[in-house]
PDB file of C-alpha atoms in Angstrom:
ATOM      1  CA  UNK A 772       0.000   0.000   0.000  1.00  0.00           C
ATOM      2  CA  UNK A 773       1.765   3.537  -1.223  1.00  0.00           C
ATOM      3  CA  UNK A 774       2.432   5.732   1.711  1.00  0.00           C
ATOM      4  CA  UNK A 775      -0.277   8.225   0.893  1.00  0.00           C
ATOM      5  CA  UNK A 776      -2.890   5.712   0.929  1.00  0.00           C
ATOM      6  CA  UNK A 777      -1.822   4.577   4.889  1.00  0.00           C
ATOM      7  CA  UNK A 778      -1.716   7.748   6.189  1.00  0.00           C
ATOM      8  CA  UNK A 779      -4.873   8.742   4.533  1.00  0.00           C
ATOM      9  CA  UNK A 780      -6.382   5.799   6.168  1.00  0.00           C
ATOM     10  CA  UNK A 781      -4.869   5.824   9.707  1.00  0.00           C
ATOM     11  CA  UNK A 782      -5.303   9.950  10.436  1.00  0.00           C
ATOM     12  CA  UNK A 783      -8.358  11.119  11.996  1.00  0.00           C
ATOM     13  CA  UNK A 784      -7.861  14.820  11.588  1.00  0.00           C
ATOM     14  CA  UNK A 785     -10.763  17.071  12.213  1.00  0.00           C
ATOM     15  CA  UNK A 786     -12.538  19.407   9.664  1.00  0.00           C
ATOM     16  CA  UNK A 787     -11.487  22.886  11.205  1.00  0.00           C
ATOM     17  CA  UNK A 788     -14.061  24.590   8.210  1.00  0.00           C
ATOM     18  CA  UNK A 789     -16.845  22.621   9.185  1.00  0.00           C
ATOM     19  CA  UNK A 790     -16.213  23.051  12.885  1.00  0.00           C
ATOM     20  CA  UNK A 791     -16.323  26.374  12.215  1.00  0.00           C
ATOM     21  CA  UNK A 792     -19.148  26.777   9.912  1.00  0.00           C
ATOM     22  CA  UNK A 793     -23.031  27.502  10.069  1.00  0.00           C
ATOM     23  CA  UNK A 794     -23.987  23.792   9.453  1.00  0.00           C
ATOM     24  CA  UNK A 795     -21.267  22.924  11.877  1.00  0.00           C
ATOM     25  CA  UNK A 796     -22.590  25.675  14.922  1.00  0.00           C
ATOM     26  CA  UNK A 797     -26.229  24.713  13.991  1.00  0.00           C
ATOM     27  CA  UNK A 798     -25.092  20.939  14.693  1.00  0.00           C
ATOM     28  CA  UNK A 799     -23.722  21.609  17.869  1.00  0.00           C
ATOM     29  CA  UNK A 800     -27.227  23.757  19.063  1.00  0.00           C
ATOM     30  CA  UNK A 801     -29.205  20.912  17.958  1.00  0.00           C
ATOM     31  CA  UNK A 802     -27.283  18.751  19.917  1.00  0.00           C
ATOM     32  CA  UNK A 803     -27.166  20.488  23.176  1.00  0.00           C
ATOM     33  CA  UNK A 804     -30.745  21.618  22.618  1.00  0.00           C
ATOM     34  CA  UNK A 805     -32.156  17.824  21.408  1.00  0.00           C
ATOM     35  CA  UNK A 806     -29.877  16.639  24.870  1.00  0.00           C
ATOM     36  CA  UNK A 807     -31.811  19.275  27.230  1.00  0.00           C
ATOM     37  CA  UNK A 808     -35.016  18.354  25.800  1.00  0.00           C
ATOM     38  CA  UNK A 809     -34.477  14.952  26.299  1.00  0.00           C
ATOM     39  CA  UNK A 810     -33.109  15.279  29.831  1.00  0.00           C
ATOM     40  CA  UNK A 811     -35.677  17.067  30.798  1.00  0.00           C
ATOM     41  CA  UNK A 812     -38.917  14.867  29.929  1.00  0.00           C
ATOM     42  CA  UNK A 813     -36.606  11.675  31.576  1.00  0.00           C
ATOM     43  CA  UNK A 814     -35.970  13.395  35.181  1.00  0.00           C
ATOM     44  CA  UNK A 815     -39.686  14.139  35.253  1.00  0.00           C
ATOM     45  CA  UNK A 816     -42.537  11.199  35.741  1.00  0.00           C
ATOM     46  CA  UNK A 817     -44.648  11.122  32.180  1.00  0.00           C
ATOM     47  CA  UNK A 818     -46.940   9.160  30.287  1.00  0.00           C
ATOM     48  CA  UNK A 819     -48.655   8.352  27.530  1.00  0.00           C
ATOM     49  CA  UNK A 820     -47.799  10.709  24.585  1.00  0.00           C
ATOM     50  CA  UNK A 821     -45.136  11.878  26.412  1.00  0.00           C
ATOM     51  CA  UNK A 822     -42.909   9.064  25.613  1.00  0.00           C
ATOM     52  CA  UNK A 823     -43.272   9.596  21.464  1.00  0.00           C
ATOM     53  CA  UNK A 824     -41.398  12.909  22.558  1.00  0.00           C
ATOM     54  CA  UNK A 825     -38.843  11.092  24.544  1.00  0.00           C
ATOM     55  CA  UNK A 826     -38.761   9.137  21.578  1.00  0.00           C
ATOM     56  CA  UNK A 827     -38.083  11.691  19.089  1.00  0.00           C
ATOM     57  CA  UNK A 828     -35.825  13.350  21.149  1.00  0.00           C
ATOM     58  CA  UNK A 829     -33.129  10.820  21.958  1.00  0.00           C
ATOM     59  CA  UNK A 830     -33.306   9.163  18.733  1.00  0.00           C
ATOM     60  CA  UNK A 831     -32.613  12.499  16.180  1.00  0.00           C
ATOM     61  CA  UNK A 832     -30.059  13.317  19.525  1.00  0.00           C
ATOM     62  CA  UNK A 833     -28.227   9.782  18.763  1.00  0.00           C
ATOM     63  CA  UNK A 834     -28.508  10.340  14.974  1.00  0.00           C
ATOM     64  CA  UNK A 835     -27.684  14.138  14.648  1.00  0.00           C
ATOM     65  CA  UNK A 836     -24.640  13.055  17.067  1.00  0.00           C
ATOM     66  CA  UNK A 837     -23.576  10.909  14.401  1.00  0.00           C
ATOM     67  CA  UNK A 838     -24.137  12.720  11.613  1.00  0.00           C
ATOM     68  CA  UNK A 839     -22.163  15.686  13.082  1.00  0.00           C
ATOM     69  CA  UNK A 840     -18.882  13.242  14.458  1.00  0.00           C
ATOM     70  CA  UNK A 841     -18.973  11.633  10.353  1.00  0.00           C
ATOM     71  CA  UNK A 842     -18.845  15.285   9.069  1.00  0.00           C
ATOM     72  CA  UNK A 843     -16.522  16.493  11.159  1.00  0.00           C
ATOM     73  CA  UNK A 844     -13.760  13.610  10.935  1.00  0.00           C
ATOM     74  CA  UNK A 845     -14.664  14.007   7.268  1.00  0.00           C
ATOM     75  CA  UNK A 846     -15.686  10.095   7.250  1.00  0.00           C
ATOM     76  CA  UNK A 847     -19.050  10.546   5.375  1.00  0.00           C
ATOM     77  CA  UNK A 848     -17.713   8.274   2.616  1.00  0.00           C
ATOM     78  CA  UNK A 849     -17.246   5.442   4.393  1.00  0.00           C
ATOM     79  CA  UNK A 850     -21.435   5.669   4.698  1.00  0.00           C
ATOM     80  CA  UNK A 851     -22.692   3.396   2.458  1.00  0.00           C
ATOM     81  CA  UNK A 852     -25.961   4.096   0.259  1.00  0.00           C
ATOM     82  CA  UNK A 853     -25.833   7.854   2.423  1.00  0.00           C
ATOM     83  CA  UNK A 854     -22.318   9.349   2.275  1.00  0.00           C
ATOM     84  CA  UNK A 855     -20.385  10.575  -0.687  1.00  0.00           C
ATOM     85  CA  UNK A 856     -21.790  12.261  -3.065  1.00  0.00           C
ATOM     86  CA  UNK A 857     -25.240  12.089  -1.703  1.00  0.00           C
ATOM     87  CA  UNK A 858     -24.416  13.370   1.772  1.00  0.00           C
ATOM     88  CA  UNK A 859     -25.777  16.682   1.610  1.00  0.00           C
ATOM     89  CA  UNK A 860     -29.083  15.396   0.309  1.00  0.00           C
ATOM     90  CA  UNK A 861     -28.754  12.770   2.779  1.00  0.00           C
ATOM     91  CA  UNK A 862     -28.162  15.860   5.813  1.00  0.00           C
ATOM     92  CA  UNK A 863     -30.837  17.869   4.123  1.00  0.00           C
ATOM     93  CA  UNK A 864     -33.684  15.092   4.480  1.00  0.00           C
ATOM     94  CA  UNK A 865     -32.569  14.055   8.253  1.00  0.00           C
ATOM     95  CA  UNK A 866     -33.108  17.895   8.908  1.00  0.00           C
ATOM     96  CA  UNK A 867     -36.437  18.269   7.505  1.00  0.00           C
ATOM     97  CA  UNK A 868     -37.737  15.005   8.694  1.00  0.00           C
ATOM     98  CA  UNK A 869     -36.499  15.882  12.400  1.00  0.00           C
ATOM     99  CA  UNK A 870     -38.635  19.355  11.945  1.00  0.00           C
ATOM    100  CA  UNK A 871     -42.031  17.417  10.802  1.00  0.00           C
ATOM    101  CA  UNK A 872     -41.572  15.380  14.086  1.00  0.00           C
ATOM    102  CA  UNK A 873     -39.886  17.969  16.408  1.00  0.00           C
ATOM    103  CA  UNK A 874     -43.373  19.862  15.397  1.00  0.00           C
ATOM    104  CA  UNK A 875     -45.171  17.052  16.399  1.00  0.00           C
ATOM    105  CA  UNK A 876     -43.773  16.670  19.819  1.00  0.00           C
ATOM    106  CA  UNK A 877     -44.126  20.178  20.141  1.00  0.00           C
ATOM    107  CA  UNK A 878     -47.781  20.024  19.646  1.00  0.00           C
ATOM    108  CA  UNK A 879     -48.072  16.735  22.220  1.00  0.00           C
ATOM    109  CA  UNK A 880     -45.405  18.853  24.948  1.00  0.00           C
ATOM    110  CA  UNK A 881     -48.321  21.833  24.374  1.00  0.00           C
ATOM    111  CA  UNK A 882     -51.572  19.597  24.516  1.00  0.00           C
ATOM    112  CA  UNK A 883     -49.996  18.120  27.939  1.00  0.00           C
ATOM    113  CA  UNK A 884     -48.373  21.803  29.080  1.00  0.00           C
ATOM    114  CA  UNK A 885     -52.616  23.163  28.725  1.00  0.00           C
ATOM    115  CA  UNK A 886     -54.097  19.523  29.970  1.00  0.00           C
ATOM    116  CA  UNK A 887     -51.584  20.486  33.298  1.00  0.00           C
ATOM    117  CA  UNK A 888     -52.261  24.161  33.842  1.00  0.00           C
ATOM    118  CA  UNK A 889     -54.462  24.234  36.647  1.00  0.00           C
ATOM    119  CA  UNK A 890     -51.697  23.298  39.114  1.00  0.00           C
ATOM    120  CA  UNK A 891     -49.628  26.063  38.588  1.00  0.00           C
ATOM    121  CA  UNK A 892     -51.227  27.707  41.546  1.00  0.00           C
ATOM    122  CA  UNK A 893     -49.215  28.360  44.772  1.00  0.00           C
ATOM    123  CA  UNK A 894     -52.313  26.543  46.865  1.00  0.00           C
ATOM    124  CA  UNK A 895     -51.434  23.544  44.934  1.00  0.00           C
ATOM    125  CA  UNK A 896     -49.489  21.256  47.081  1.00  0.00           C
ATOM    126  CA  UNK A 897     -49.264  18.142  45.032  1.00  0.00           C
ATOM    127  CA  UNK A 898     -46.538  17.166  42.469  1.00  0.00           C
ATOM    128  CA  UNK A 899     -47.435  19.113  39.507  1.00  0.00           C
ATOM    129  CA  UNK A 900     -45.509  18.640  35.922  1.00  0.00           C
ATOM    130  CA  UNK A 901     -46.752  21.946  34.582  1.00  0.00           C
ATOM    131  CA  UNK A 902     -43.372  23.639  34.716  1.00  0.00           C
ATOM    132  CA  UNK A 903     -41.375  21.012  33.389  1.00  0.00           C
ATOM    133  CA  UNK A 904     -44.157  20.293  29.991  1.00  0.00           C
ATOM    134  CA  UNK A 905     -43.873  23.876  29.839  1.00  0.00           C
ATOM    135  CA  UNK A 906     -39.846  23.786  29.622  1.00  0.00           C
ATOM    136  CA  UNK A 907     -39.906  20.938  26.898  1.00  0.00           C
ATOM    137  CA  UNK A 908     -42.268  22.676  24.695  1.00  0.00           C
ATOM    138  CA  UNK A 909     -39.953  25.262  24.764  1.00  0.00           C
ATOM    139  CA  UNK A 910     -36.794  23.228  24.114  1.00  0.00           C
ATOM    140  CA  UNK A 911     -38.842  20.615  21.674  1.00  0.00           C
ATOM    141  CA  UNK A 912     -39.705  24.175  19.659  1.00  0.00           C
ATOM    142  CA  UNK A 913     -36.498  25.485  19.484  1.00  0.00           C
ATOM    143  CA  UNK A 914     -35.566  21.677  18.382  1.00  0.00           C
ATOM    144  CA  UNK A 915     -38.285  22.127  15.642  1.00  0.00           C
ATOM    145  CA  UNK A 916     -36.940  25.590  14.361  1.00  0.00           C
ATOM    146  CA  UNK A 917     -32.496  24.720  14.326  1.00  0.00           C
ATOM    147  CA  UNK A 918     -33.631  21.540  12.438  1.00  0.00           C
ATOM    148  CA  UNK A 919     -36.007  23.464  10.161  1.00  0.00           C
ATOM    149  CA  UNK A 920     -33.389  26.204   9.749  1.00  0.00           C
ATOM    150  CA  UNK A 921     -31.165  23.604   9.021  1.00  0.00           C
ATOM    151  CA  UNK A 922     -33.187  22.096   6.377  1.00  0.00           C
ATOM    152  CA  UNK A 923     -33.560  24.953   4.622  1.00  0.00           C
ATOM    153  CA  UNK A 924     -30.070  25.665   4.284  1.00  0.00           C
ATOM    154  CA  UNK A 925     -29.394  22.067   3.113  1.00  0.00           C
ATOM    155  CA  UNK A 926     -32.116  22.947   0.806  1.00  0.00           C
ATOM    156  CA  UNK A 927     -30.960  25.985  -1.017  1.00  0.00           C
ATOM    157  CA  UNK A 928     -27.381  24.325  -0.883  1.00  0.00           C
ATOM    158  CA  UNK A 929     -29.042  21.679  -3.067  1.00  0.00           C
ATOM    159  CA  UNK A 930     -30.929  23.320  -5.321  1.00  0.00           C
ATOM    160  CA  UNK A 931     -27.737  26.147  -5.488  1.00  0.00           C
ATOM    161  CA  UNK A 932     -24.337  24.901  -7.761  1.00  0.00           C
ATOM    162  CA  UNK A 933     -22.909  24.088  -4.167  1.00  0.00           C
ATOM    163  CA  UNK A 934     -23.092  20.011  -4.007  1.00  0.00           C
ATOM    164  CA  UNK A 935     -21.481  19.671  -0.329  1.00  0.00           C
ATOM    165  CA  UNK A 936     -22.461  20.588   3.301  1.00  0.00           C
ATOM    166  CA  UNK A 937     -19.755  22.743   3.700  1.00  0.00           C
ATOM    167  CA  UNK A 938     -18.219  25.393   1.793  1.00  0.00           C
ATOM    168  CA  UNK A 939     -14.522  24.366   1.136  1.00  0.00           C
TER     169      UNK A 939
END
């Protein structure tokens, strides 16, 4: 194997431009933000539609986490069917697909924030989830709009002559 092919194998350097880019910021807030989110339905009791938002949350958490790590190692070849040449198209549909649902769970974290409303009343003595349904609608909307913004931007980098996430 030629020299150039070994080291390009064995390095893992990181991608300073997309570290340091829109996409690459707008990862990081969607990670932090999806994390929050999903932190804060788990340290709180819920039920019933509650857990489609757990759901959402931790699993677009786990997959923007990847996403964002195969970027940023510049690995997203070694994806197969995904990476390469259809990575941004592949980034771009993640993105809006995490919006649609993010929306959804906003709508359930709403519903439940409403259906819990009349303990937020300094009489009320019992355990009351008001505050923290009202925190994850929120963090699940601010979910909905990075991914949405995100989306977009993956969107008109698509339909633009750019081909890639990042501008090089």
């Amino acid at each position: 194997m030629p020299p150039e092919q070994q080291r390009q194998r064995s390095s893992l350097r990181v991608n300073r431009v997309f570290l340091k880019s829109f996409i690459g910021v707008l990862r990081l807030l969607q990670i932090l933000l999806g994390a929050v989110l999903w932190a804060t339905i788990a340290a709180n009791k819920y039920e019933g539609s509650v857990h489609f938002v757990l759901f959402v949350s931790v699993f677009f958490w786990l997959l923007t986490l990847a996403l964002y790590v195969l970027t940023l190692l510049d690995k997203q070849d070694m994806v197969p069917l995904l990476g390469g040449d259809r990575w941004l198209l592949s980034n771009t549909v993640h993105d809006l697909l995490a919006a649609v649902l993010y929306f959804a769970a906003l709508g359930i974290m709403i519903y439940k924030t409403q259906k819990n409303s009349f303990c937020n009343l300094e009489q009320y003595r019992h355990h009351c989830l008001y505050k923290a349904y009202l925190s994850a609608s929120v963090f699940s909307g601010l979910c909905a709009a990075t991914y949405l913004l995100s989306g977009i931007y993956g969107s008109c980098r698509k339909c633009g002559v750019e081909q890639t996430l990042v501008a090089t």
